[in-house]
Amino acid sequence: MTFGKMLWADGEELRIYASILANTRDAVIITDLALKILAVNPAFIEITGYTEAEVIGEHPRLLKSGRHDRAFYKDMWASLLKKGQWQGELWNRRKNGEIYPELLTITVVYNEQGDPAHYVGVSTDLSQLRLDEERFQRLVHYDSLTGLPNRMLLEVRLQHTLERASRDGTWAAVLVIDLDCFKTINDSYGYAVGDILLVAVTRRLQARLRQEDTLSRLAGDQFVLVLEALHEYQESEIVAATIQEALEGPFTLPDGGKIYVRASVGISVYPQNGDKVQDLLIGAETAVHRAKELGGRQFCYYTSELNVQARATLDMEEALRQALEQEEFVLYYQPKVDLRSGQIVGAEALVRWQRPDFGLVPPLEFIHAAEKTGLIEVLGAWVIRDACRQMKAWLEKGLGEIKVAVNVSARQFRSSSLEDVVAKTLAHYEVKPSDLMLELTESMLMEEPEEAVARMTALKRIGVRLSLDDFGTGYSSLAYLSRFPIDQMKIDISFVRNIVTDPGSATIATSVIALAHRMRLGVVAEGVETEAQAGYLRQNNCDEIQGYLFSKPVPAEEFAELVRQGVRLSGQEAVRPSRALLVVDDEIGILEVLQRVLANEGYKIFTAASACEGLELLAKNPVQVVLSDQRMPGMSGAEFLSRVKILYPDAVRMMLTGYAEFDTLAQAVNEGAIYKFLTKPWEVDQLRTQIREAFLYYEEVTGYRGEGVYPK
Ligand code: C2E
Ligand code: MG
Ligand code: MG
């Protein structure tokens, strides 16, 4: 049945409707209640590609695209049944398989009795509209020559980048890339060649960029690159260098001729140079002009101080390269000392640069630059070689086998040649692999922990030992720590510095010691400068120390001399147990009286005139009972005893006070910082008894038996 025939009623009006349906560009489809297609109009035939004969009697599902789920059709039917109509966009499939978008309206047609009789669907093919829309978007947002985003889209993207950078606390950079001498090329070869060149330049740049970086073309020969999520702004220099590199080779012209293109790059950095789109664009454009003025084929930052730094890095790179050639590096050795025997058990090799006109340059001033420029691999290999050469020399001089640790940088650790360098060097100098230790830092292992486990395992296979340097400063996960095949942990200097007075540092240090021992690893504390620090570490079972207290890093000859003379760390004798009492009071008179009163009790009595002095004495000497005055300038007795509680949990703490300062005392008691109060003035016998009881209490709790005879 055709459309015209379906309109069986007579009359002008109906003929007009029939004409409209036959001529409209919208597809019309009529079905019965069972969805059997009864009629379609010519536009339907044109849009779907089916002939009338192919669809009459069929179900409209033959147009189904498969892009909509059940819920979509369920909603459609719910609306049809409820409101008698449904309208929406949907995807259909033409006979040739092509999927197209359409706007469809389905209406229920009722018969004279008011019952549903037919469904009528009217749909508009949206595919052309979509194409037009896309083309329009492209025209508005993209450069027609290169297909790159234009200024308008660039600004939108840059705005997003800045918002993200502000949220994530990362750096972002805008790079304006300007081709040097492009005008000359345009003038001498014509615009057509200029255009071809711009397209070729675009392709080369695109091939070298990360997906997330937006490259756009502003005008003529100016490109803009937006870099986001930078960890440090200097990464933009690396990209600037990549751009120069990408343009290095010749471009081939349509006539077969070759042409060379160079670029200047101007960089502005978020947040230093502003947080607004326009400011950063203007900054980068200003910078690119400066780069051109300087002769082209280079990059410039917008801010001068960044330029100074960039220049310094370049200069440093050159200087380091030369230093390697001229052998200006030297290793110093810092002894590692055993805390029980006081003997030297090895050394850490620390690199120095004897830079002409600069003197001895410490590693922190050049390791980073070496790492950044990749020179670290050469330098690191030299360090390993020179340390092994020295070990062999010491052995030949009769000094015995000296164990040496060398530091390995992150990049060196990741490089595939490390294993090879280590194995070959050991073999070449005939050094026992277990005498060489590699110090790795926590942060470099945690970067790619799985990979790190594999690399470490390979190094262990050679037989060298591994140490975890600067422990506590990174973010080790305990799960990995147990999988790292290490032999030793080094407690970072930052925890050692205040170990005697700061309970926080002390807790970390003692936890590291306990952790290491539980994992059957040795522990070394770095940066030990005072006897008190050494004493505290010794009392807490740290194995070795390294630091100025025993020796600074010294030249190989001096180190050999220390070994030859058998120099030892003093202080081990303090570990021997005895009954020791510490009395802290800022009034010297009281200290003297107490000493006299307790003279015959058989205690070793230490006296301190301040809390700090008290902490120092505690670090150096094992003490079982601490008696402190409350009122002292600097740190109060309550505060002092609270710290003692954390630093020396076993020590019995007593307070001597003449005043009732309720608040602080209550707090000290509540925190469990104090075992007993003694009041001033005291009754001599009572005082003696109280202190005796404190020692007995200590023994009971700890099972400790001090030497010597107890007073009865
Ligand atoms: P590190 O491996 O943690 O080395 C310990 C640093 O602490 C050394 O600094 C050492 O001189 C210093 N130090 C030792 N005892 C004390 C002390 O009692 N007090 C204080 N304040 N400092 C002390 P240095 O030699 O300046 O080396 C610094 C860092 O440079 C090293 O830290 C290491 O990470 C790196 N480094 C040194 N040599 C090399 C090397 O050959 N290769 C690599 N990749 N890095 C190295
Ligand atoms: Mg180290
Ligand atoms: Mg360290």
XYZ file of C-alpha atoms in Angstrom, residues 310-628:
319
model
C 69.706 27.827 32.683
C 73.001 29.296 31.601
C 74.612 28.043 34.792
C 73.364 24.517 34.058
C 74.817 24.684 30.572
C 78.107 26.004 31.901
C 78.096 23.345 34.612
C 77.520 20.628 32.054
C 80.470 21.780 30.012
C 82.659 22.127 33.099
C 81.729 18.635 34.313
C 82.540 17.139 30.938
C 85.968 18.709 31.051
C 86.482 17.722 34.661
C 85.906 14.100 33.704
C 88.416 14.345 30.906
C 91.019 16.055 33.058
C 90.435 13.727 36.000
C 89.591 16.449 38.454
C 87.480 14.179 40.653
C 88.772 12.595 43.814
C 87.302 10.245 46.398
C 87.352 11.010 50.095
C 86.759 8.263 52.620
C 84.700 8.531 55.771
C 85.228 5.753 58.318
C 82.330 3.613 59.470
C 82.859 2.597 63.091
C 81.486 -0.336 65.057
C 79.703 0.941 68.179
C 80.551 -2.076 70.338
C 84.252 -2.426 69.599
C 84.906 1.183 68.583
C 86.900 -0.108 65.603
C 86.870 1.064 62.003
C 84.940 -1.471 59.959
C 84.959 0.210 56.582
C 84.502 3.484 54.760
C 82.064 5.360 52.589
C 83.620 6.831 49.470
C 82.395 10.372 48.834
C 83.267 12.145 45.631
C 84.811 15.636 45.543
C 85.652 17.836 42.607
C 88.992 19.586 42.707
C 87.873 22.395 40.467
C 90.603 24.792 39.422
C 89.914 28.280 40.851
C 87.041 26.914 42.971
C 88.771 24.597 45.394
C 87.188 21.406 46.634
C 83.567 21.316 45.454
C 81.179 19.141 47.507
C 79.001 16.634 45.639
C 75.683 18.310 46.385
C 76.770 21.153 44.119
C 77.304 19.007 41.055
C 75.668 15.579 41.430
C 72.272 16.980 40.475
C 73.631 18.594 37.305
C 75.517 15.426 36.447
C 72.348 13.440 36.939
C 70.322 15.799 34.773
C 72.758 15.821 31.910
C 73.401 12.102 32.028
C 77.085 12.565 32.859
C 76.410 10.770 36.130
C 76.750 7.434 34.394
C 80.316 8.180 33.425
C 81.094 9.789 36.765
C 79.428 6.964 38.690
C 81.422 4.355 36.807
C 84.581 6.289 37.585
C 83.692 6.336 41.302
C 83.270 2.558 41.329
C 86.531 2.073 39.475
C 88.509 4.428 41.657
C 87.145 2.915 44.876
C 88.106 -0.586 43.700
C 91.523 0.616 42.587
C 92.035 2.079 46.062
C 90.889 -1.111 47.801
C 93.409 -3.092 45.854
C 96.148 -0.550 46.611
C 95.388 -0.721 50.353
C 95.487 -4.481 50.270
C 98.845 -4.416 48.539
C 100.162 -1.981 51.151
C 99.294 -4.490 53.850
C 96.296 -2.615 55.257
C 94.057 -5.644 54.852
C 90.716 -5.884 53.186
C 88.880 -2.618 53.666
C 85.170 -2.628 53.020
C 84.093 0.381 50.960
C 80.633 1.725 50.192
C 79.965 3.875 47.127
C 76.879 5.938 46.396
C 74.831 5.112 43.341
C 72.580 7.744 41.805
C 69.042 7.131 40.562
C 69.948 7.331 36.908
C 72.999 5.187 37.345
C 70.892 2.591 39.135
C 68.388 2.489 36.296
C 71.038 2.247 33.595
C 71.487 -1.186 32.158
C 75.268 -0.954 32.269
C 75.609 -0.763 36.078
C 75.819 -4.517 36.625
C 78.384 -4.817 33.907
C 80.504 -1.966 35.266
C 80.441 -3.437 38.776
C 81.270 -6.989 37.709
C 84.065 -5.987 35.345
C 85.630 -3.536 37.784
C 85.649 -6.071 40.624
C 87.272 -8.631 38.359
C 89.788 -6.168 37.011
C 91.051 -5.094 40.443
C 90.559 -8.527 41.981
C 88.389 -7.110 44.729
C 86.228 -9.468 46.758
C 82.637 -8.629 45.762
C 81.398 -8.684 49.355
C 83.892 -5.936 50.244
C 82.071 -3.525 47.961
C 78.810 -2.039 49.095
C 76.446 0.031 46.976
C 74.407 2.711 48.733
C 70.996 3.162 47.186
C 68.447 5.687 48.353
C 64.963 4.852 49.349
C 63.376 7.315 46.939
C 65.074 5.853 43.889
C 63.976 2.351 44.811
C 60.380 3.363 45.399
C 60.067 5.013 41.991
C 59.641 1.650 40.278
C 59.767 -0.842 43.119
C 59.239 -3.986 41.030
C 61.972 -2.998 38.640
C 64.202 -2.098 41.594
C 63.802 -5.547 43.140
C 64.924 -7.106 39.861
C 67.955 -4.809 39.518
C 68.987 -5.335 43.122
C 68.676 -9.076 42.775
C 70.951 -8.958 39.748
C 73.512 -6.904 41.692
C 73.331 -9.279 44.644
C 74.062 -12.120 42.274
C 77.461 -10.544 41.618
C 78.062 -10.733 45.359
C 78.199 -7.055 46.309
C 76.346 -5.820 49.378
C 73.557 -3.264 49.291
C 72.739 -0.505 51.718
C 69.627 1.645 51.976
C 70.903 5.223 52.315
C 69.072 8.167 53.899
C 66.506 5.811 55.349
C 63.398 7.520 56.650
C 63.414 10.397 54.187
C 61.530 8.631 51.398
C 58.278 6.784 51.352
C 59.196 3.179 51.726
C 56.363 0.818 51.922
C 57.090 -1.898 54.399
C 55.732 -4.421 51.964
C 58.542 -3.629 49.557
C 61.172 -3.123 52.178
C 60.992 -6.776 53.074
C 61.402 -7.706 49.430
C 64.457 -5.550 48.815
C 67.519 -7.788 49.089
C 69.502 -5.303 51.189
C 72.145 -5.890 53.823
C 72.085 -2.628 55.717
C 70.039 0.445 56.535
C 71.433 3.895 57.122
C 69.505 6.160 59.451
C 69.387 9.580 57.871
C 71.303 12.425 59.486
C 68.071 14.374 60.002
C 66.947 11.879 62.659
C 70.355 11.715 64.283
C 70.765 15.475 64.652
C 68.339 15.880 67.581
C 68.256 12.296 68.728
C 69.310 13.168 72.271
C 66.683 15.797 72.965
C 63.817 15.269 70.538
C 61.613 12.288 71.350
C 60.213 12.294 67.780
C 63.642 11.820 66.173
C 64.622 9.299 68.803
C 61.496 7.226 68.269
C 62.100 7.094 64.538
C 65.735 6.151 64.982
C 65.048 3.423 67.526
C 62.211 2.066 65.396
C 64.520 1.862 62.398
C 67.070 0.007 64.492
C 64.447 -2.438 65.736
C 63.029 -2.864 62.231
C 66.443 -3.488 60.718
C 67.330 -6.040 63.345
C 64.041 -7.826 62.927
C 64.869 -8.074 59.234
C 68.370 -9.265 60.142
C 70.011 -6.209 58.629
C 72.833 -4.079 59.992
C 72.143 -0.431 60.916
C 74.423 2.538 60.480
C 73.638 6.018 61.779
C 74.872 8.876 59.599
C 76.082 12.275 60.701
C 76.976 11.449 64.304
C 78.717 14.524 65.668
C 78.594 14.221 69.445
C 79.386 11.637 72.071
C 75.848 11.956 73.361
C 74.431 10.944 69.972
C 76.828 8.020 69.792
C 75.972 7.037 73.346
C 72.245 7.061 72.729
C 72.669 5.011 69.560
C 74.879 2.557 71.404
C 72.372 2.141 74.221
C 69.757 1.429 71.607
C 71.817 -1.230 69.866
C 72.732 0.604 66.693
C 75.568 -1.343 65.017
C 77.721 1.298 63.370
C 78.086 5.043 63.118
C 79.591 7.425 60.668
C 80.178 11.097 61.320
C 82.372 13.989 62.302
C 82.604 12.701 65.884
C 85.015 10.052 64.708
C 86.231 11.566 61.443
C 85.194 13.757 58.544
C 85.557 12.293 55.070
C 89.334 12.377 54.451
C 91.702 11.659 51.544
C 92.639 7.996 51.042
C 96.059 8.458 52.633
C 94.661 9.914 55.824
C 92.089 7.165 56.066
C 94.838 4.580 55.719
C 96.691 6.286 58.562
C 93.660 6.003 60.882
C 93.461 2.286 60.135
C 97.184 1.778 60.516
C 97.207 3.456 63.923
C 94.185 1.482 65.036
C 92.348 4.631 66.139
C 89.162 3.736 68.011
C 85.997 5.432 69.074
C 85.909 5.869 72.832
C 82.873 5.508 75.069
C 82.101 1.788 74.812
C 83.094 1.350 78.445
C 80.040 3.367 79.518
C 77.821 0.486 78.538
C 78.947 -1.607 81.489
C 76.065 -1.842 83.885
C 76.172 -0.138 87.272
C 73.553 1.488 89.442
C 73.394 5.035 88.245
C 71.318 7.970 89.358
C 70.902 11.267 87.558
C 69.972 14.345 89.571
C 68.885 17.474 87.714
C 68.491 20.821 89.467
C 69.414 24.359 88.462
C 70.493 25.164 92.015
C 74.048 23.953 92.398
C 73.703 24.038 96.209
C 70.944 21.452 96.092
C 72.970 19.212 93.801
C 75.817 19.310 96.278
C 73.626 18.512 99.234
C 71.984 15.600 97.416
C 75.339 14.204 96.434
C 76.443 14.288 100.048
C 73.264 12.749 101.356
C 73.462 9.879 98.885
C 77.236 9.461 99.002
C 77.237 6.164 100.864
C 74.398 4.527 98.992
C 76.694 2.951 96.395
C 75.260 4.743 93.380
C 77.144 6.295 90.560
C 75.676 9.809 90.720
C 75.493 12.126 87.728
C 74.452 15.713 88.267
C 73.130 18.189 85.713
C 72.270 21.873 86.161
C 69.699 21.909 83.334
C 67.346 19.622 81.482
C 69.503 19.761 78.347
C 72.582 18.791 80.247
C 70.570 15.970 81.787
C 69.540 14.633 78.384
C 73.124 14.717 77.245
C 74.291 12.735 80.263
C 71.519 10.203 79.768
C 72.586 9.671 76.182
C 76.155 8.957 77.153
C 75.499 6.900 80.285
C 73.002 4.236 81.144
C 71.005 5.509 84.132
C 68.250 3.662 85.943
C 66.763 6.406 88.122
C 66.276 10.068 87.283
C 65.479 12.683 89.884
C 64.578 16.131 88.605
